[in-house]
DNA sequence: CGAGGGTTTGAAGTGCATCAAATAGTGTGG
DNA sequence: CCACACTATTTGATGCACTTCAAACCCTCG
């Protein structure tokens, strides 16, 4: 039941049943295989999406074809809702990178409800503020951290921030994509990982990483960041 | 009259006189000299500010003291309002870099009005969406453009996007600060400018730059960007 | 005029990208 | 279950871009 799914989202927590009812009637659930393009940058933005399963990357590319990964969307998150108050074109392209199940929802419905329901507007504001903070941090990292540190920081965001003792991390998707996501080449990522191994004693096997203790890694990565380790300001919970 | 100043802001355009009246009674206008710190990162966020005159930089720093410039605020813009829906701490520090006149306004007043006035909430959403788009672009530039291109892009944003023929650009503040703002060293900035001179034939004298035509520069810089020149998605008008 | 900050220039080093090739890993059909 | 094909990842070698350190230059302002 889509309505119940919607209800679990903080963004919709303050919405009444009527609206959710009507929204779910306009919803469209579909599967999409790897490499399927959901929408292209500059297309008319009619829908936003909830990613129920799989992974989706958001990106832009230059005329020469070089890509900049804007974000990689994890299961359970929304995307494409951001163009709400812009020019009604998607500001980036979206492509499935791990076969996915998606719900598409009309932006127009969200927009009109926001205009009528102040609580939804507030939720939307919170959600955007949260996102903004992350982006902000991302930019800082590009300025202050070198590549191994950025990788370390990425890994730390994948673990429970309060974990004590040994932890196991699974890279959520391709190393190549992680590299792009962090704004570096795959080769650089690979070398960065080995630097981290030497510097922090972490164990790597395929896409599984073991740490005796997060503190080594935290110290290594967070020394070049404005916030110290238990890094509240970063994506730890659901965004929307 | 502060109320009238407030009225000129798109953010407040939909607000009624009562609110603006009460807001301006809580306003505090003051001058601040260069290097004056307005607030520090992580301080309790009680006020947001309108910069009537001068320049203010927003930044964060690591324990070691390296700074990352988040943004440089031009005359007429607001700052500090972004923490509205966060943890009520400023996420960055603010410092005057060109002697300034500021209006401080209580965040609490804005917050409660947003909760009551859906139109204000919508304005706020638009404003955040606009900002988000810029940040987004900024991040892309760090990924795709090299330093001279980034400088060129910065210069292009200072000219009328539809200008034909020769244009004169004045750097709005210190070259050193421009460099930091673009995430590079002053030396790199200086060398980047000479590269641009050679590549596009622009004339530089102190902080004044002359171009016979923007098209050369646009071609040089925008080839490594996902959007082409008359670059709508970037800061050209007032943000808030 | 002289002091001090901003800016440029030079020389050297580092980090990341690029190109090329080897290796590991995965899925396929036989 | 193996061999092959294909892709992801690692490794090596090299080059360029940016930083760093140092010094000169320039400009402004008392």
PDB file of C-alpha atoms in Angstrom, chain A residues 1-9 12 20-32 38-39 46-54 56 73-81 90 94 96 99-107 110:
ATOM      1  CA  UNK A   1       0.000   0.000   0.000  1.00  0.00           C
ATOM      2  CA  UNK A   2       1.711   3.153  -1.237  1.00  0.00           C
ATOM      3  CA  UNK A   3      -0.087   5.432   1.149  1.00  0.00           C
ATOM      4  CA  UNK A   4       1.494   3.689   4.092  1.00  0.00           C
ATOM      5  CA  UNK A   5       4.893   3.901   2.506  1.00  0.00           C
ATOM      6  CA  UNK A   6       4.482   7.615   2.063  1.00  0.00           C
ATOM      7  CA  UNK A   7       3.432   7.974   5.658  1.00  0.00           C
ATOM      8  CA  UNK A   8       6.758   6.682   6.876  1.00  0.00           C
ATOM      9  CA  UNK A   9       8.536   9.674   5.346  1.00  0.00           C
ATOM     10  CA  UNK A  12       4.824  13.539   4.735  1.00  0.00           C
ATOM     11  CA  UNK A  20      -1.796  10.962   0.923  1.00  0.00           C
ATOM     12  CA  UNK A  21      -4.703   9.029  -0.456  1.00  0.00           C
ATOM     13  CA  UNK A  22      -4.898  11.207  -3.522  1.00  0.00           C
ATOM     14  CA  UNK A  23      -1.152  11.275  -3.944  1.00  0.00           C
ATOM     15  CA  UNK A  24      -0.895   7.510  -3.881  1.00  0.00           C
ATOM     16  CA  UNK A  25      -3.601   7.227  -6.493  1.00  0.00           C
ATOM     17  CA  UNK A  26      -1.345   9.227  -8.782  1.00  0.00           C
ATOM     18  CA  UNK A  27       1.678   7.141  -7.909  1.00  0.00           C
ATOM     19  CA  UNK A  28       3.290   4.773 -10.293  1.00  0.00           C
ATOM     20  CA  UNK A  29       5.454   1.919  -9.073  1.00  0.00           C
ATOM     21  CA  UNK A  30       7.936   0.437 -11.499  1.00  0.00           C
ATOM     22  CA  UNK A  31      11.137  -1.543 -11.754  1.00  0.00           C
ATOM     23  CA  UNK A  32      14.162  -0.296 -13.632  1.00  0.00           C
ATOM     24  CA  UNK A  38      15.119   7.916 -15.258  1.00  0.00           C
ATOM     25  CA  UNK A  39      15.326  11.458 -16.541  1.00  0.00           C
ATOM     26  CA  UNK A  46       6.898  16.402 -13.943  1.00  0.00           C
ATOM     27  CA  UNK A  47       7.687  13.739 -11.395  1.00  0.00           C
ATOM     28  CA  UNK A  48       9.729  13.164  -8.353  1.00  0.00           C
ATOM     29  CA  UNK A  49      10.742   9.724  -7.193  1.00  0.00           C
ATOM     30  CA  UNK A  50      11.049   7.538  -4.160  1.00  0.00           C
ATOM     31  CA  UNK A  51      13.677   4.859  -4.450  1.00  0.00           C
ATOM     32  CA  UNK A  52      12.325   1.773  -2.757  1.00  0.00           C
ATOM     33  CA  UNK A  53      15.122  -0.545  -3.712  1.00  0.00           C
ATOM     34  CA  UNK A  54      18.456  -0.225  -5.496  1.00  0.00           C
ATOM     35  CA  UNK A  56      20.405   5.759  -8.407  1.00  0.00           C
ATOM     36  CA  UNK A  73      20.780   8.043  -3.766  1.00  0.00           C
ATOM     37  CA  UNK A  74      20.371   5.211  -1.296  1.00  0.00           C
ATOM     38  CA  UNK A  75      17.359   3.014  -0.816  1.00  0.00           C
ATOM     39  CA  UNK A  76      14.441   4.757   0.769  1.00  0.00           C
ATOM     40  CA  UNK A  77      15.354   8.248  -0.299  1.00  0.00           C
ATOM     41  CA  UNK A  78      13.656  10.686  -2.600  1.00  0.00           C
ATOM     42  CA  UNK A  79      15.050  12.581  -5.528  1.00  0.00           C
ATOM     43  CA  UNK A  80      13.904  15.039  -8.153  1.00  0.00           C
ATOM     44  CA  UNK A  81      11.713  16.937  -5.734  1.00  0.00           C
ATOM     45  CA  UNK A  90      15.541  18.790 -13.781  1.00  0.00           C
ATOM     46  CA  UNK A  94      19.288  10.360 -12.974  1.00  0.00           C
ATOM     47  CA  UNK A  96      19.882   3.516 -12.121  1.00  0.00           C
ATOM     48  CA  UNK A  99      18.490  -2.509 -10.387  1.00  0.00           C
ATOM     49  CA  UNK A 100      15.794  -0.544  -8.685  1.00  0.00           C
ATOM     50  CA  UNK A 101      12.175  -0.279  -7.698  1.00  0.00           C
ATOM     51  CA  UNK A 102      10.833   3.241  -7.885  1.00  0.00           C
ATOM     52  CA  UNK A 103       7.699   5.146  -7.115  1.00  0.00           C
ATOM     53  CA  UNK A 104       7.030   8.124  -9.309  1.00  0.00           C
ATOM     54  CA  UNK A 105       4.833  10.910  -8.018  1.00  0.00           C
ATOM     55  CA  UNK A 106       3.619  14.077  -9.691  1.00  0.00           C
ATOM     56  CA  UNK A 107       5.444  17.204  -8.618  1.00  0.00           C
ATOM     57  CA  UNK A 110       3.255  18.118  -4.083  1.00  0.00           C
TER      58      UNK A 110
END
